[in-house]
Each structure stands twice: as structure tokens, then as C-alpha cells.
Short mmCIF file of C-alpha atoms in Angstrom, two decimals:
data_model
loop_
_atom_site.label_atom_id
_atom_site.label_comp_id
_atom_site.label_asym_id
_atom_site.label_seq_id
_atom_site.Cartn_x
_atom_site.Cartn_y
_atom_site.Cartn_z
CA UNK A 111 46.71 62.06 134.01
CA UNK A 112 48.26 64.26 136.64
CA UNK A 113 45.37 67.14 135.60
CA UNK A 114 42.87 64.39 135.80
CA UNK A 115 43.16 63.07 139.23
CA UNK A 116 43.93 66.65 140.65
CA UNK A 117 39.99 67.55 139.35
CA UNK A 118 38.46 64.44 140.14
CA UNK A 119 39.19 65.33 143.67
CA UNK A 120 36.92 68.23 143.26
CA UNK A 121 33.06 67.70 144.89
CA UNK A 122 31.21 70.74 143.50
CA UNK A 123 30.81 72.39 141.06
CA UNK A 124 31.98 75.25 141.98
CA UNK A 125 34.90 73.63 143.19
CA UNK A 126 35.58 72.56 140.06
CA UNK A 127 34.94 76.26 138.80
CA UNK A 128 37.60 77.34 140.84
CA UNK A 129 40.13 74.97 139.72
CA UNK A 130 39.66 75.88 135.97
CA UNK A 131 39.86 79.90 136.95
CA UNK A 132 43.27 78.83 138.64
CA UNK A 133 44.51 77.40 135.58
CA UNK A 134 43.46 80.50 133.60
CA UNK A 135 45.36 82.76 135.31
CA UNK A 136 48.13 80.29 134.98
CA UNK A 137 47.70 80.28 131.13
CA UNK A 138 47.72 76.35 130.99
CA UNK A 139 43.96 75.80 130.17
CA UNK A 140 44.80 72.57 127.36
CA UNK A 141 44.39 69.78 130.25
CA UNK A 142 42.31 71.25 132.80
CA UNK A 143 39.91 72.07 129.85
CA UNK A 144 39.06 68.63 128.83
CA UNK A 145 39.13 67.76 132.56
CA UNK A 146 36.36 70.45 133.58
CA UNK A 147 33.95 69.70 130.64
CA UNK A 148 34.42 65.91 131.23
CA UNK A 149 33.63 66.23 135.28
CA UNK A 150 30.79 65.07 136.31
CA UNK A 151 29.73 67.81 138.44
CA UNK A 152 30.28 70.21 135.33
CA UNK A 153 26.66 71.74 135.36
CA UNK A 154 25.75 73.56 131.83
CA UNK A 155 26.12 76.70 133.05
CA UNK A 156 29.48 76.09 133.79
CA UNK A 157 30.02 74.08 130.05
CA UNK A 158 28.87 76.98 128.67
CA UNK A 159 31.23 79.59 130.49
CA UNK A 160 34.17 77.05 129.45
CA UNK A 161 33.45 76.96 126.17
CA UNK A 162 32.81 81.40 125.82
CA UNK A 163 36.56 81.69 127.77
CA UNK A 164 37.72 79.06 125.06
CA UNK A 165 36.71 80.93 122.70
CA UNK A 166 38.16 84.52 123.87
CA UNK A 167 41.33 82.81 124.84
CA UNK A 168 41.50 81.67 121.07
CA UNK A 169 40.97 85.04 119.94
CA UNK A 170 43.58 86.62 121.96
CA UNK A 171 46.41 83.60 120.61
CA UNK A 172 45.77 84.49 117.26
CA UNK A 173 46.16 88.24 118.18
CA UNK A 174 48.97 87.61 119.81
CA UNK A 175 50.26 85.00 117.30
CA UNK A 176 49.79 87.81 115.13
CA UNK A 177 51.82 90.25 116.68
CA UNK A 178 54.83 87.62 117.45
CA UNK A 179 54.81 86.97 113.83
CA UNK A 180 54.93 90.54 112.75
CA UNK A 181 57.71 91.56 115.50
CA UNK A 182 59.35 88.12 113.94
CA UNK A 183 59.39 89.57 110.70
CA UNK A 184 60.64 92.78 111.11
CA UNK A 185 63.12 91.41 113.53
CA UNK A 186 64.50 89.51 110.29
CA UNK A 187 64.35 92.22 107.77
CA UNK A 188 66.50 93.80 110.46
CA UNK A 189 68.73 91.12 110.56
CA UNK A 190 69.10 90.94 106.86
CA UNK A 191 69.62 94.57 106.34
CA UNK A 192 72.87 94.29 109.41
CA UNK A 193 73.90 90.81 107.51
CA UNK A 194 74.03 93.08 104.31
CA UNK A 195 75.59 96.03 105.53
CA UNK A 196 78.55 93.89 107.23
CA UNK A 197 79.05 91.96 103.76
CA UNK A 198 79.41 95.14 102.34
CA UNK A 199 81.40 96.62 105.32
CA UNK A 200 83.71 93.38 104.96
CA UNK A 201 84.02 93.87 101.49
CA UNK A 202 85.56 97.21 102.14
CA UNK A 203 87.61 96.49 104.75
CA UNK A 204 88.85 93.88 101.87
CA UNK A 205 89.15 96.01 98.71
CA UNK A 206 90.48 99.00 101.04
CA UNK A 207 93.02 96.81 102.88
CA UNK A 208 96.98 97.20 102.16
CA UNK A 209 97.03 93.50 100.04
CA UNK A 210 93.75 95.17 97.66
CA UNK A 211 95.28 98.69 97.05
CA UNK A 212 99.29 97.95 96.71
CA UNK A 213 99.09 94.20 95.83
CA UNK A 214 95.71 93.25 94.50
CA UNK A 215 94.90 95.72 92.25
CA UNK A 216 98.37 96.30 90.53
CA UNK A 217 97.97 92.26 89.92
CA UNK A 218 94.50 92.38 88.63
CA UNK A 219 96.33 95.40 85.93
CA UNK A 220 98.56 93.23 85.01
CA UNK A 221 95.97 90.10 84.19
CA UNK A 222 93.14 92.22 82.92
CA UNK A 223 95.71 95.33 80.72
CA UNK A 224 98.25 92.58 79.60
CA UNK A 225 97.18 89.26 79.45
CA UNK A 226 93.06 90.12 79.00
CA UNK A 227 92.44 87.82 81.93
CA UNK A 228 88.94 89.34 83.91
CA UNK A 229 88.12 88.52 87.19
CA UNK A 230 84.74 86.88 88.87
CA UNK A 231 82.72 89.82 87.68
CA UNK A 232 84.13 91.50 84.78
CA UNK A 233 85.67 89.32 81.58
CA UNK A 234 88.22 90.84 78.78
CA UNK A 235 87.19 91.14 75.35
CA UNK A 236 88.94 92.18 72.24
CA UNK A 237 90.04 95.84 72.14
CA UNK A 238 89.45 96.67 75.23
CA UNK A 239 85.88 95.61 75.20
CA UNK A 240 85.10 94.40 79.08
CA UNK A 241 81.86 91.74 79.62
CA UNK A 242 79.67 91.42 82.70
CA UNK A 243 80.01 87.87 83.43
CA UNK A 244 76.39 87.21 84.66
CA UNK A 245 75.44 88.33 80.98
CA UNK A 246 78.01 86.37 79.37
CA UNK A 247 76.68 83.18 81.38
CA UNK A 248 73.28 83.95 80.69
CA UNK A 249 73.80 83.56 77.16
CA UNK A 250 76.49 80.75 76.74
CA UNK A 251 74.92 78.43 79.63
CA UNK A 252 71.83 76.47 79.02
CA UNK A 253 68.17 77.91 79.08
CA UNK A 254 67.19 79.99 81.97
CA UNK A 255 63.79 77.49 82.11
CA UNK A 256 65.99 74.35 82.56
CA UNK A 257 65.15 72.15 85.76
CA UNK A 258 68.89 72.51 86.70
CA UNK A 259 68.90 76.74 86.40
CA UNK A 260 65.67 76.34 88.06
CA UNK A 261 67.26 75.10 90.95
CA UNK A 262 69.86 76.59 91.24
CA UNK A 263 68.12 80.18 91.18
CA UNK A 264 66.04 79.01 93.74
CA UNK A 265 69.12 78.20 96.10
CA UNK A 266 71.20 81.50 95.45
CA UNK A 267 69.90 83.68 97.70
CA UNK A 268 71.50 84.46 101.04
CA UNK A 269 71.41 85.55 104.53
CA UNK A 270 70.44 89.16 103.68
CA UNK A 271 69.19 88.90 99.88
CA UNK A 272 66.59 86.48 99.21
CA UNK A 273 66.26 84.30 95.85
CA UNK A 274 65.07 85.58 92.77
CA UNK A 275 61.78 84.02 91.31
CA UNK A 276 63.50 81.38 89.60
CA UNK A 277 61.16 81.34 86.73
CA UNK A 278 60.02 84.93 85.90
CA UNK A 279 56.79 84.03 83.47
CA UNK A 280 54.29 83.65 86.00
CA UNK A 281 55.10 86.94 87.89
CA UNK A 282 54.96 88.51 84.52
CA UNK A 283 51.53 86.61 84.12
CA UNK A 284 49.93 87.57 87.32
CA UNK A 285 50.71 91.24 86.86
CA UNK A 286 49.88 91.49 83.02
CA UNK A 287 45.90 89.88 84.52
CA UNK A 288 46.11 92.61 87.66
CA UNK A 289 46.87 95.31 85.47
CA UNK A 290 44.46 93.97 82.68
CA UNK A 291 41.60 94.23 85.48
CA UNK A 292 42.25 97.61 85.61
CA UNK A 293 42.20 98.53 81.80
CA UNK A 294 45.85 98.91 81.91
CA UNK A 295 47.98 97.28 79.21
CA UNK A 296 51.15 95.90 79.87
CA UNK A 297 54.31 96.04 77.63
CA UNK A 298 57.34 93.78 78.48
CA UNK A 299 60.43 95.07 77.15
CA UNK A 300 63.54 92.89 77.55
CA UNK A 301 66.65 94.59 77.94
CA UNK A 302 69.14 92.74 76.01
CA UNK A 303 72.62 92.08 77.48
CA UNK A 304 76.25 92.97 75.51
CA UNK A 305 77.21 89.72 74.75
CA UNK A 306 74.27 89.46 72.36
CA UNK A 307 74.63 92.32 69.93
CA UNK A 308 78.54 92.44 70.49
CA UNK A 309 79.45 88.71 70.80
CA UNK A 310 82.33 89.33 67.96
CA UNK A 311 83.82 91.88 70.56
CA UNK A 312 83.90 88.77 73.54
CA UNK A 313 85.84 86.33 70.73
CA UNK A 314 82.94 84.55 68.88
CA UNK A 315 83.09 84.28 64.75
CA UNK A 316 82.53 87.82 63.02
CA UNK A 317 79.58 86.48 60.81
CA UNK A 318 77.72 85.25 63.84
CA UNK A 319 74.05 85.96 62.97
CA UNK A 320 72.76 88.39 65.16
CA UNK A 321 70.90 88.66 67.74
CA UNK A 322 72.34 85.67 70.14
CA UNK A 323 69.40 84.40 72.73
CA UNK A 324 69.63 82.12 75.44
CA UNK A 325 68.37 78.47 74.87
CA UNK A 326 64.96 79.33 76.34
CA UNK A 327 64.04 82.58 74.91
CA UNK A 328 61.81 81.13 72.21
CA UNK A 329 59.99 79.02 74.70
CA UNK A 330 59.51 81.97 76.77
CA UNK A 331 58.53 84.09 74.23
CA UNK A 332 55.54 81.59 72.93
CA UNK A 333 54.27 81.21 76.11
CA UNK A 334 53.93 84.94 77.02
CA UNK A 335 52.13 85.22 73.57
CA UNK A 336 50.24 82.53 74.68
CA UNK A 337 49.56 83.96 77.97
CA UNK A 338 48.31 87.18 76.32
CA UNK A 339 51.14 89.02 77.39
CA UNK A 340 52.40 91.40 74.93
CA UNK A 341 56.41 91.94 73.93
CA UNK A 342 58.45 94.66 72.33
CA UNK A 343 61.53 92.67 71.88
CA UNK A 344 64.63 95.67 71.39
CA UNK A 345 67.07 92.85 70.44
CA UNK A 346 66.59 93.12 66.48
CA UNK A 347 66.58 96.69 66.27
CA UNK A 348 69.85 97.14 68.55
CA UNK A 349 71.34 94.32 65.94
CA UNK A 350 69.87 96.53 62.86
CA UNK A 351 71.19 99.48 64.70
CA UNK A 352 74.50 97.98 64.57
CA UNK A 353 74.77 97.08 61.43
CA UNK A 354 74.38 100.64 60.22
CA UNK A 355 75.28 102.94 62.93
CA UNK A 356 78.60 100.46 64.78
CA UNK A 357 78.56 99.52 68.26
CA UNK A 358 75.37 99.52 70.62
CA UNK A 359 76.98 99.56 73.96
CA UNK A 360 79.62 100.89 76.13
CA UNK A 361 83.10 99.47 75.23
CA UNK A 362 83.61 98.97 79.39
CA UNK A 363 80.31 99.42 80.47
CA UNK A 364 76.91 96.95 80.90
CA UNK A 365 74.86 99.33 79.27
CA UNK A 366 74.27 100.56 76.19
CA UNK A 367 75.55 104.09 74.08
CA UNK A 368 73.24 107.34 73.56
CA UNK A 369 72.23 106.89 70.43
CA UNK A 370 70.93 103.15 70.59
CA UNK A 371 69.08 103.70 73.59
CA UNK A 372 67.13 106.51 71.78
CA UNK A 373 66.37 104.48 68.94
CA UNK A 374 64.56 101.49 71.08
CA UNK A 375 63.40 104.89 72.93
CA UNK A 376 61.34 105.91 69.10
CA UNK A 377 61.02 102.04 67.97
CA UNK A 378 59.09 101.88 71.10
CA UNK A 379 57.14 104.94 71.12
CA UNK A 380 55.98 103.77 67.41
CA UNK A 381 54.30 100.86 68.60
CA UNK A 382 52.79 102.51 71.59
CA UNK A 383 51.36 105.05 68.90
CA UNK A 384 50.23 102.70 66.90
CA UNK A 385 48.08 101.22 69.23
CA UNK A 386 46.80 104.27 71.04
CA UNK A 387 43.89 106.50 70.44
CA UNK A 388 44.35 109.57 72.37
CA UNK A 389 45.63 112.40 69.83
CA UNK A 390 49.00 113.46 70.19
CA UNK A 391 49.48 117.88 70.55
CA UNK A 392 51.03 119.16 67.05
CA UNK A 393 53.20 121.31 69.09
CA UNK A 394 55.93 120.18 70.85
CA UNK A 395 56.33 119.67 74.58
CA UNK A 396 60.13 119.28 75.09
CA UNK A 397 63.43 120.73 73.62
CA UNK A 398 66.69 119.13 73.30
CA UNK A 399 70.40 119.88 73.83
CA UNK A 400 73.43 117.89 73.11
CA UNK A 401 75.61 117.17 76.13
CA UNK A 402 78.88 115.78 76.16
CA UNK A 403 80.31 113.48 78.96
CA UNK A 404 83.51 111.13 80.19
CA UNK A 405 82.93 108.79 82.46
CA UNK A 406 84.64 105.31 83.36
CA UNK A 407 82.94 102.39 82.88
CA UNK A 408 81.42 100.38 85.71
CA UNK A 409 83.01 97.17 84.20
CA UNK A 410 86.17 98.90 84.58
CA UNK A 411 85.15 99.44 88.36
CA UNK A 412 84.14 96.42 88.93
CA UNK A 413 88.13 95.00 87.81
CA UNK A 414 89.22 96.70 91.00
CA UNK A 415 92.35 97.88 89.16
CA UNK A 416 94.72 100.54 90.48
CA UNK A 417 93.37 104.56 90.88
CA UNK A 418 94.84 106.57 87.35
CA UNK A 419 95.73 102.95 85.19
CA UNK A 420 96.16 103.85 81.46
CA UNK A 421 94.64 100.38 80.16
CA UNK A 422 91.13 101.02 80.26
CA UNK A 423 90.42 104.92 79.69
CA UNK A 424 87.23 106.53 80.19
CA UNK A 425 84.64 106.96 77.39
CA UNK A 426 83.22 109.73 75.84
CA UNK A 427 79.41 109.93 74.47
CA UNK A 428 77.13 112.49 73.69
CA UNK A 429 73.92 112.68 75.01
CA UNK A 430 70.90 114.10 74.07
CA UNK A 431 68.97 116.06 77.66
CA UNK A 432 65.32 116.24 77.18
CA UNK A 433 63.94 119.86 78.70
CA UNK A 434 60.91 121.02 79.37
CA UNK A 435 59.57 124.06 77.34
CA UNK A 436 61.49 126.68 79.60
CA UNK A 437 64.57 125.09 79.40
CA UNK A 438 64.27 123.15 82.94
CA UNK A 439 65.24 119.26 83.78
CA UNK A 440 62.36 117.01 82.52
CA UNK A 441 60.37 115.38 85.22
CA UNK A 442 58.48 112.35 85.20
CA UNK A 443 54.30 113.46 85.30
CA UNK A 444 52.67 110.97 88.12
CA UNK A 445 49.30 112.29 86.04
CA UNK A 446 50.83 110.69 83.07
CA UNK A 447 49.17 108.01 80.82
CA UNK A 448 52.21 105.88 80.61
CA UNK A 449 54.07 104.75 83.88
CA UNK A 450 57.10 103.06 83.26
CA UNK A 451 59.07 100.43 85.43
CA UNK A 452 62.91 100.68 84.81
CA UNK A 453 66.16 99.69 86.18
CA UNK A 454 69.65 100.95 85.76
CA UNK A 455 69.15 100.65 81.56
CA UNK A 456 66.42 103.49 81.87
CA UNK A 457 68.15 105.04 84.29
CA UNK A 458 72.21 105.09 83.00
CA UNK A 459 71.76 108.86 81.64
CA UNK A 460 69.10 110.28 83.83
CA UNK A 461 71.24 110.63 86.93
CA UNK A 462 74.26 112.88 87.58
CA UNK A 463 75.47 110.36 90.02
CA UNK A 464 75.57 107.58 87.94
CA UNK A 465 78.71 109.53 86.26
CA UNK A 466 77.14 109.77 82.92
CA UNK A 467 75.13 112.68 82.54
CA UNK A 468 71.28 113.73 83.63
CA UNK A 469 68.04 114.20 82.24
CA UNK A 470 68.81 111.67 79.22
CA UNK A 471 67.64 108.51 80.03
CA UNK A 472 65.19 105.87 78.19
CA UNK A 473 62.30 107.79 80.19
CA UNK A 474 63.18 111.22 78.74
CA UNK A 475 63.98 109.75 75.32
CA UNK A 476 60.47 108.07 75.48
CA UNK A 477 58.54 110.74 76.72
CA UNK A 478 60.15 112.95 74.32
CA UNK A 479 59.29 110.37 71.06
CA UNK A 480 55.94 109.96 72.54
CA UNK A 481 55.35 113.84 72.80
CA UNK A 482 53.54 113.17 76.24
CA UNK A 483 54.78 112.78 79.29
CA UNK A 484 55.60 109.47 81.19
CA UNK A 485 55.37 108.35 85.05
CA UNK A 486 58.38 106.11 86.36
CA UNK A 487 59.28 103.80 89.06
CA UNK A 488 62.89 103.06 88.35
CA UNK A 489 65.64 101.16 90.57
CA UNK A 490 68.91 100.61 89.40
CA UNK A 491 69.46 96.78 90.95
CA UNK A 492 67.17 93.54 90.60
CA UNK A 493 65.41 94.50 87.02
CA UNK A 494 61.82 94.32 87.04
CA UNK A 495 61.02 92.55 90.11
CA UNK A 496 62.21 95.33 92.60
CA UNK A 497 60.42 97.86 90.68
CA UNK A 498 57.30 95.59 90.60
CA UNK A 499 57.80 95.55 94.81
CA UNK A 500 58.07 99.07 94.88
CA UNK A 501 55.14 99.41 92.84
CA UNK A 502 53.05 96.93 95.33
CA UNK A 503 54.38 98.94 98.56
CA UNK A 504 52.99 102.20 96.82
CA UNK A 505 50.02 100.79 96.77
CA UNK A 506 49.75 99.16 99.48
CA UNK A 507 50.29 102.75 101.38
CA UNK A 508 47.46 104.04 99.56
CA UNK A 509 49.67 105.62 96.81
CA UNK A 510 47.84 104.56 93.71
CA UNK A 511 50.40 104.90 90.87
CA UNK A 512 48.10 103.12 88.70
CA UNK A 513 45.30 105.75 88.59
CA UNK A 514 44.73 106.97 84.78
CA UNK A 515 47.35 104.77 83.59
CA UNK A 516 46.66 103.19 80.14
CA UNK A 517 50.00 101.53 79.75
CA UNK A 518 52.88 99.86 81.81
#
């Protein structure tokens, strides 16, 4: 009203020009918009300049709309990654304090060595065996498709990490159709967890048929099929494995032992040659050498128990290194037919720093079975959806890891 009367005062037109440049240097235009164009001693010419400044101004909110949003965003990814480095600092300040090394940790020997009482990330087993307890849960607590683990996936992310999908079949979906666009088959391959090929070793009945699932795996499973999505499920043959060749993971580790990992490694590279048309070369590309190595296992870690405690020793394996035909480190071949996306399961025996070994992972085992080399994009944390990310920000820099790919 205010607007109104002030502009009703004016008795020309350009008068009333004047007044509306005044408010567009002053960058209120909402009011003394509608007040101009309803004047009457707005001529057209001047409706017509209104409504072309309107329209610029418009432009330059949305570019500047744009602009706050993206300095808003990147202002919280740098909030999130100071939120997450000051958990992590606080964590350290915790584990590192006097109470973790000389009281905690001595405690948590006692509980986890004596009385085979875990903690809230790693659970006791018979013999020494040690349990990740998000594996454990997945498998004893309803289906991962339930309303109620719906929800509460979708509320457990945090300040610095943000929620998983909480339902991971439509992600799966949307890239099997993306990659199908582009000729590209895709192969999901779901690492099974301890607790389901060694649920004798966590206290459950020795005849226990095996594999265990969750509650929702079958429903899963059916409507992937459905979806057209197509599944090499490692679960049986770890459980065949098993019963032939003993255990199929790490005593106090998450992952699984050399030799299992290389048979999924040549179950898999069956069914990829089974399927494939391009002729394998008689010769072959790679040699082998057996590698021994002791490392501790990251269950054991995770326990927080004192530096040099007898109760859960480090493990011995041998590995088998894949080399290329001169005797250096396989690499993976970005030219490669095959690309595959990986997490710490692929990645357990490719990396010296991981403690147990290099140039022995599920890539080299594959590549090596296949007789052809293999592309990867592996990350040790968040499975397939932070490989899936990587793969998108490749892309999206003009990196196109996807070029002559048959298979993911």
C-alpha cells in the first residue's frame, strides 16, 4: 500500500519511469513492479521496457540462485569432511588417551581372551573365531527389505556421512538399464559375509544347512531376475568350498582366505566364458608365484586390545601374486573388456598396505582365470555404491571408463 500511494503521486510518465529505475538500483522491484504497470500514465513503451528488465532481472536470480546454491553445496561437503575428520580426531584422542591404552584395552583382553565377550564392533566366536557385528546382524535380524530396516537405513546417516540407499534394487536397476544402453552387461556378484558359510564357528548347530541368507534374499533375488538383472551368487560355491577344502575366511578377519577367493575368482571367470564370444589367446598372459604372509586380523583391530596380547595371534596364508609375462606386478588394463567395481573383498590381497600381501587380489585372480586382462574401480569402504559414485564422477570429468567395455 505504502508502494502504491508513493507512485500514484507520480504525474508523468516519465515520472513514473524514474521511480521504477530508483527501485532497480535498490533491488526491490516486487511492489513498485505491479505499481508501474498498473499506473495509469504507464504508456506501452514504458510496459514494454518493464516487462524486458523483468525478464533480465529473472535471468540474473536464477544465475545467481545458481551460484548461491553451488557455493552452498560445497560449503557443506566442507563441513562434512571437518565434521568427519573431528569424529575421527575425537576418536583418537579417545582410543589414544591414558583410560584406552592402560585401562581400556587391558579390560577389553580380559572380556574378549577370557570370557569371549566382543565389543560394539567385533563379536567372539568359538576358537578364536572373531565376527563383524554388522554381518552378524545382517543375517540374524529380519530382511533387509522390511518397512522397519527400511527406515531405519534411511535415518542412519550423520552429520558428515550421509544414508545409504536404504533399498539397494533400484540403484542396481537403473545402472544394469544405463549400462544395457551401452551394450554393456552387468554382473552382480554378492559378497557373502562370515557368519553365513561359518555360522558353526559364531555358536549355531554344526549341521546347519549351508549357506545362511537373510530373510529377504530370495525376494531380492526374484526381483533382480525379474528386472533382467543378472546374478553370480558366490554363496554356494564358498559353502561347497568348505565342505571339501575347511574354512573360507579369516579366523579374525571379515574377509575371506586365498584359496576361496580364487575359486569364486575361476567359478566366475567360467560363467563369463561361457557367455562370451571373443576367443581367448592359447598362450598364457600371466605367471604365478606363491607368497607367504602374517598379518593380524582387522577384527582383532577393531577389539582395541593391548599392543603384543597373546590371545588372538596373527594368521598366516599363502597367496598366489599374479605377474605379468616379465615377472612385473599385474596392472589393471583401462583398454580392457571387463571393468570391475570392487571393494575391500577384491581388494584384501592386492595392496601391501592392507597388511596382507600385493598383487593377489579377486582382480588378479580373475584376470588371470579369464586369461585377459581386467579394468577396476575398487574402494575399500561403502561396497558397491561408492564405487558406482566414483564411476559417475569419472565420467562426469570426461573420463569414459566405459569405452569398449562388454562387461561390469
Amino acid at each position: 500500500a505504502t508502494v502504491i500511494r508513493r507512485y500514484k503521486a507520480a504525474k508523468t510518465s516519465e515520472a513514473l519511469e524514474s521511480l521504477w529505475q530508483e527501485a532497480v538500483d535498490e533491488g526491490d522491484v516486487a511492489g513498485p513492479f505491479w505499481a508501474t504497470l498498473t499506473h495509469p500514465r504507464c504508456t506501452p513503451v514504458l510496459e514494454l521496457a518493464l516487462c524486458r528488465e523483468m525478464h533480465m532481472l529473472q535471468h540474473q536470480a536464477g544465475a545467481t540462485t545458481r551460484v548461491e546454491r553451488s557455493r552452498f553445496e560445497a560449503l557443506m561437503q566442507e563441513n562434512a569432511a571437518l565434521l568427519r575428520e573431528m569424529h575421527t580426531y575425537e576418536e583418537t584422542l579417545e582410543n589414544e588417551s591414558l583410560f584406552g591404552r592402560f585401562v581400556r584395552r587391558p579390560v577389553q583382553y580380559v572380556l574378549s581372551a577370557w570370557l569371549g565377550v566382543g565389543n560394539e564392533k567385533s563379536y567372539c566366536g568359538r576358537c578364536g573365531w572373531l565376527f563383524y557385528r554388522p554381518d552378524v546382524d545382517h543375517l540374524i535380524l529380519s530382511g533387509f527389505l522390511d518397512s522397519a530396516r527400511l527406515a531405519q537405513r534411511r535415518a542412519s546417516g550423520s552429520e558428515w556421512r550421509a544414508a545409504p540407499e536404504p533399498d539397494p534394487l533400484p540403484a542396481i536397476v537403473e545402472f544394469h538399464r544405463a549400462l544395457a544402453a551401452r551394450g554393456i552387461e552387468l554382473i552382480l556378484v554378492p559378497t557373502p559375509v562370515k557368519p553365513m558359510i561359518h555360522p558353526d564357528a559364531l555358536g549355531a548347530p554344526a549341521a546347519t544347512e549351508l549357506p545362511l541368507y537373510n530373510l529377504s534374499w530370495s525376494n531380492f533375488l526374484r526381483d533382480a531376475f525379474a528386472a533382467g538383472v543378472r546374478v553370480f551368487d558366490p554363496a554356494p560355491f564358498l559353502a561347497a568350498f568348505r565342505s571339501k577344502h575347511g574354512d573360507t575366511f579369516l579366523k579374525t578377519d571379515t574377509h575371506w582366505t586365498p584359496p576361496a577367493m580364487q575359486y569364486i575368482a575361476q567359478m566366475l571367470a567360467q560363467d563369463i566364458a561361457a557367455r562370451m564370444t571373443q576367443t581367448v589367446p592359447a598362450e598364457r598372459r600371466f605367471l604365478t608365484r606363491r607368497h607367504t604372509v602374517t598379518a593380524t586380523g582387522d577384527l582383532v583391530t577393531m577389539l582395541q586390545l593391548p599392543p603384543r596380547q597373546r590371545g588372538f595371534p596373527p594368521e598366516t596364508c599363502d597367496i598366489r601374486q599374479i605377474l605379468g609375462p616379465r615377472g612385473e606386478a599385474w596392472r589393471p588394463d583401462p583398454t580392457a573388456e571387463i571393468l570391475l567395481l570392487g571393494d575391500s573383498f577384491s581388494n584384501i590381497y592386492s595392496l601391501d598396505a592392507l597388511g596382507w600381501g600385493a598383487s593377489a587380489g579377486f582382480a588378479e585372480q580373475l584376470s588371470c582365470e579369464l586369461n585377459q586382462p581386467v579394468d577396476v574401480i575398487i574402494i575399500n569402504d561403502n561396497g558397491a555404491y561408492a564405487t558406482r559414485e566414483a564411476l559417475a564422477r569419472e565420467l562426469k570429468r570426461g573420463r569414459d571408463r566405459l569405452a569398449g567395455k562388454k562387461i561390469v
